[in-house]
């Protein structure tokens, strides 16, 4: 069976009138969006922490090289 754009719109329109469709639109999608935003925020925090860790490790490495050169 071939679905045209208008057929798909009609099917979605009818689906969203059902209890499951309303729940999807009114509760599930907003909850999913909220969860995705929380995940994105946590990933951003993790990336910032990893970047700070990298900078600190780089500084420690430079200090170790400097001390090794001074100690001969």
N, CA and C atoms as an extended XYZ file, in Angstrom:
216
Properties=species:S:1:pos:R:3:atomname:S:1:resname:S:1:resid:I:1 pbc="F F F"
N         0.840       -1.189        0.000 N   UNK     1
C         0.000        0.000        0.000 CA  UNK     1
C         0.882        1.249        0.000 C   UNK     1
N         0.554        2.185       -0.849 N   UNK     2
C         1.331        3.407       -0.968 CA  UNK     2
C         0.642        4.510       -0.177 C   UNK     2
N         1.417        5.179        0.682 N   UNK     3
C         0.876        6.287        1.466 CA  UNK     3
C         1.341        7.599        0.867 C   UNK     3
N         0.401        8.453        0.592 N   UNK     4
C         0.759        9.792        0.131 CA  UNK     4
C         0.890       10.699        1.336 C   UNK     4
N         1.387       11.901        1.112 N   UNK     5
C         1.553       12.861        2.199 CA  UNK     5
C         0.221       13.131        2.892 C   UNK     5
N        -0.867       13.292        2.103 N   UNK     6
C        -2.179       13.566        2.693 CA  UNK     6
C        -2.681       12.378        3.500 C   UNK     6
N        -2.415       11.163        3.005 N   UNK     7
C        -2.817        9.963        3.752 CA  UNK     7
C        -2.084        9.898        5.087 C   UNK     7
N        -0.805       10.212        5.072 N   UNK     8
C        -0.026       10.188        6.313 CA  UNK     8
C        -0.550       11.226        7.289 C   UNK     8
N        -0.894       12.416        6.788 N   UNK     9
C        -1.449       13.454        7.656 CA  UNK     9
C        -2.756       12.979        8.278 C   UNK     9
N        -3.599       12.360        7.486 N   UNK    10
C        -4.885       11.877        7.971 CA  UNK    10
C        -4.688       10.794        9.025 C   UNK    10
N        -3.793        9.871        8.756 N   UNK    11
C        -3.525        8.798        9.712 CA  UNK    11
C        -3.006        9.377       11.030 C   UNK    11
N        -2.055       10.324       10.951 N   UNK    12
C        -1.525       10.941       12.175 CA  UNK    12
C        -2.610       11.719       12.903 C   UNK    12
N        -3.441       12.433       12.161 N   UNK    13
C        -4.520       13.199       12.759 CA  UNK    13
C        -5.472       12.268       13.515 C   UNK    13
N        -5.821       11.159       12.880 N   UNK    14
C        -6.701       10.188       13.538 CA  UNK    14
C        -6.012        9.550       14.738 C   UNK    14
N        -4.735        9.232       14.605 N   UNK    15
C        -3.991        8.628       15.713 CA  UNK    15
C        -3.954        9.563       16.915 C   UNK    15
N        -3.716       10.847       16.673 N   UNK    16
C        -3.602       11.793       17.776 CA  UNK    16
C        -4.939       12.049       18.474 C   UNK    16
N        -6.008       11.625       17.876 N   UNK    17
C        -7.326       11.741       18.522 CA  UNK    17
C        -7.597       10.577       19.466 C   UNK    17
N        -6.796        9.535       19.385 N   UNK    18
C        -6.979        8.385       20.270 CA  UNK    18
C        -6.332        8.665       21.616 C   UNK    18
N        -6.654        7.854       22.608 N   UNK    19
C        -6.066        8.003       23.941 CA  UNK    19
C        -4.559        7.842       23.911 C   UNK    19
N        -4.088        6.847       23.191 N   UNK    20
C        -2.646        6.614       23.079 CA  UNK    20
C        -1.975        7.781       22.364 C   UNK    20
N        -2.613        8.278       21.315 N   UNK    21
C        -2.054        9.409       20.575 CA  UNK    21
C        -1.955       10.661       21.427 C   UNK    21
N        -3.022       10.933       22.203 N   UNK    22
C        -2.992       12.104       23.095 CA  UNK    22
C        -1.910       11.956       24.155 C   UNK    22
N        -1.805       10.743       24.715 N   UNK    23
C        -0.769       10.502       25.729 CA  UNK    23
C         0.615       10.729       25.132 C   UNK    23
N         0.824       10.228       23.925 N   UNK    24
C         2.113       10.416       23.253 CA  UNK    24
C         2.417       11.899       23.098 C   UNK    24
N         1.443       12.638       22.617 N   UNK    25
C         1.644       14.056       22.332 CA  UNK    25
C         1.745       14.905       23.595 C   UNK    25
N         0.917       14.602       24.590 N   UNK    26
C         0.828       15.456       25.774 CA  UNK    26
C         1.787       15.070       26.890 C   UNK    26
N         2.168       13.799       26.961 N   UNK    27
C         3.019       13.361       28.079 CA  UNK    27
C         4.351       12.764       27.639 C   UNK    27
N         4.286       11.805       26.727 N   UNK    28
C         5.500       11.064       26.364 CA  UNK    28
C         6.530       11.934       25.654 C   UNK    28
N         6.105       12.687       24.658 N   UNK    29
C         7.052       13.526       23.912 CA  UNK    29
C         7.652       14.617       24.803 C   UNK    29
N         6.830       15.344       25.609 N   UNK    30
C         7.445       16.329       26.508 CA  UNK    30
C         8.409       15.695       27.518 C   UNK    30
N         8.055       14.507       28.033 N   UNK    31
C         8.949       13.829       28.975 CA  UNK    31
C        10.244       13.426       28.281 C   UNK    31
N        10.130       12.900       27.082 N   UNK    32
C        11.316       12.519       26.308 CA  UNK    32
C        12.209       13.730       26.053 C   UNK    32
N        11.588       14.846       25.693 N   UNK    33
C        12.339       16.082       25.463 CA  UNK    33
C        13.069       16.512       26.728 C   UNK    33
N        12.389       16.441       27.860 N   UNK    34
C        12.997       16.816       29.132 CA  UNK    34
C        14.179       15.916       29.478 C   UNK    34
N        14.007       14.622       29.274 N   UNK    35
C        15.084       13.671       29.563 CA  UNK    35
C        16.280       13.920       28.641 C   UNK    35
N        16.017       14.188       27.370 N   UNK    36
C        17.109       14.473       26.430 CA  UNK    36
C        17.854       15.748       26.825 C   UNK    36
N        17.133       16.758       27.306 N   UNK    37
C        17.781       17.987       27.771 CA  UNK    37
C        18.669       17.694       28.981 C   UNK    37
N        18.185       16.865       29.903 N   UNK    38
C        18.993       16.505       31.074 CA  UNK    38
C        20.254       15.754       30.660 C   UNK    38
N        20.122       14.836       29.716 N   UNK    39
C        21.286       14.097       29.217 CA  UNK    39
C        22.284       15.052       28.577 C   UNK    39
N        21.787       15.969       27.764 N   UNK    40
C        22.672       16.940       27.111 CA  UNK    40
C        23.397       17.790       28.138 C   UNK    40
N        22.694       18.223       29.186 N   UNK    41
C        23.325       19.021       30.239 CA  UNK    41
C        24.409       18.234       30.964 C   UNK    41
N        24.137       16.977       31.269 N   UNK    42
C        25.126       16.150       31.958 CA  UNK    42
C        26.345       15.893       31.076 C   UNK    42
N        26.126       15.694       29.788 N   UNK    43
C        27.256       15.514       28.866 CA  UNK    43
C        28.099       16.777       28.786 C   UNK    43
N        27.446       17.923       28.793 N   UNK    44
C        28.180       19.187       28.753 CA  UNK    44
C        29.028       19.355       30.016 C   UNK    44
N        28.460       19.025       31.159 N   UNK    45
C        29.209       19.106       32.421 CA  UNK    45
C        30.390       18.138       32.384 C   UNK    45
N        30.147       16.914       31.924 N   UNK    46
C        31.221       15.911       31.846 CA  UNK    46
C        32.324       16.376       30.906 C   UNK    46
N        31.965       16.975       29.786 N   UNK    47
C        32.972       17.469       28.847 CA  UNK    47
C        33.812       18.580       29.461 C   UNK    47
N        33.175       19.478       30.193 N   UNK    48
C        33.919       20.561       30.847 CA  UNK    48
C        34.876       20.007       31.892 C   UNK    48
N        34.424       19.006       32.649 N   UNK    49
C        35.300       18.396       33.654 CA  UNK    49
C        36.475       17.675       32.995 C   UNK    49
N        36.205       16.967       31.909 N   UNK    50
C        37.288       16.292       31.184 CA  UNK    50
C        38.303       17.292       30.646 C   UNK    50
N        37.814       18.431       30.167 N   UNK    51
C        38.716       19.460       29.652 CA  UNK    51
C        39.592       20.021       30.765 C   UNK    51
N        38.996       20.271       31.937 N   UNK    52
C        39.783       20.764       33.080 CA  UNK    52
C        40.809       19.728       33.519 C   UNK    52
N        40.402       18.462       33.521 N   UNK    53
C        41.320       17.385       33.886 CA  UNK    53
C        42.493       17.330       32.916 C   UNK    53
N        42.221       17.459       31.635 N   UNK    54
C        43.276       17.442       30.632 CA  UNK    54
C        44.257       18.583       30.850 C   UNK    54
N        43.738       19.791       31.108 N   UNK    55
C        44.594       20.959       31.335 CA  UNK    55
C        45.480       20.735       32.556 C   UNK    55
N        44.904       20.213       33.640 N   UNK    56
C        45.693       19.953       34.851 CA  UNK    56
C        46.763       18.886       34.606 C   UNK    56
N        46.402       17.823       33.895 N   UNK    57
C        47.385       16.776       33.599 CA  UNK    57
C        48.508       17.324       32.728 C   UNK    57
N        48.169       18.205       31.807 N   UNK    58
C        49.179       18.826       30.961 CA  UNK    58
C        50.137       19.683       31.796 C   UNK    58
N        49.596       20.423       32.748 N   UNK    59
C        50.439       21.243       33.632 CA  UNK    59
C        51.360       20.371       34.475 C   UNK    59
N        50.816       19.280       35.007 N   UNK    60
C        51.622       18.363       35.823 CA  UNK    60
C        52.752       17.778       34.984 C   UNK    60
N        52.434       17.429       33.753 N   UNK    61
C        53.445       16.866       32.852 CA  UNK    61
C        54.562       17.882       32.587 C   UNK    61
N        54.192       19.134       32.350 N   UNK    62
C        55.191       20.175       32.091 CA  UNK    62
C        56.063       20.410       33.324 C   UNK    62
N        55.465       20.387       34.499 N   UNK    63
C        56.226       20.566       35.740 CA  UNK    63
C        57.199       19.403       35.922 C   UNK    63
N        56.747       18.185       35.641 N   UNK    64
C        57.609       17.008       35.780 CA  UNK    64
C        58.792       17.091       34.818 C   UNK    64
N        58.545       17.549       33.599 N   UNK    65
C        59.635       17.708       32.626 CA  UNK    65
C        60.614       18.773       33.103 C   UNK    65
N        60.090       19.879       33.612 N   UNK    66
C        60.930       20.967       34.101 CA  UNK    66
C        61.806       20.497       35.263 C   UNK    66
N        61.195       19.745       36.199 N   UNK    67
C        61.983       19.232       37.343 CA  UNK    67
C        63.025       18.225       36.891 C   UNK    67
N        62.690       17.400       35.931 N   UNK    68
C        63.655       16.406       35.423 CA  UNK    68
C        64.829       17.108       34.754 C   UNK    68
N        64.574       18.181       34.035 N   UNK    69
C        65.655       18.944       33.379 CA  UNK    69
C        66.526       19.643       34.400 C   UNK    69
N        65.927       20.112       35.489 N   UNK    70
C        66.705       20.805       36.522 CA  UNK    70
C        67.568       19.838       37.323 C   UNK    70
N        67.063       18.634       37.513 N   UNK    71
C        67.784       17.631       38.292 CA  UNK    71
C        68.837       16.889       37.445 C   UNK    71
N        68.783       17.147       36.179 N   UNK    72
C        69.828       16.674       35.319 CA  UNK    72
C        69.782       15.322       34.802 C   UNK    72
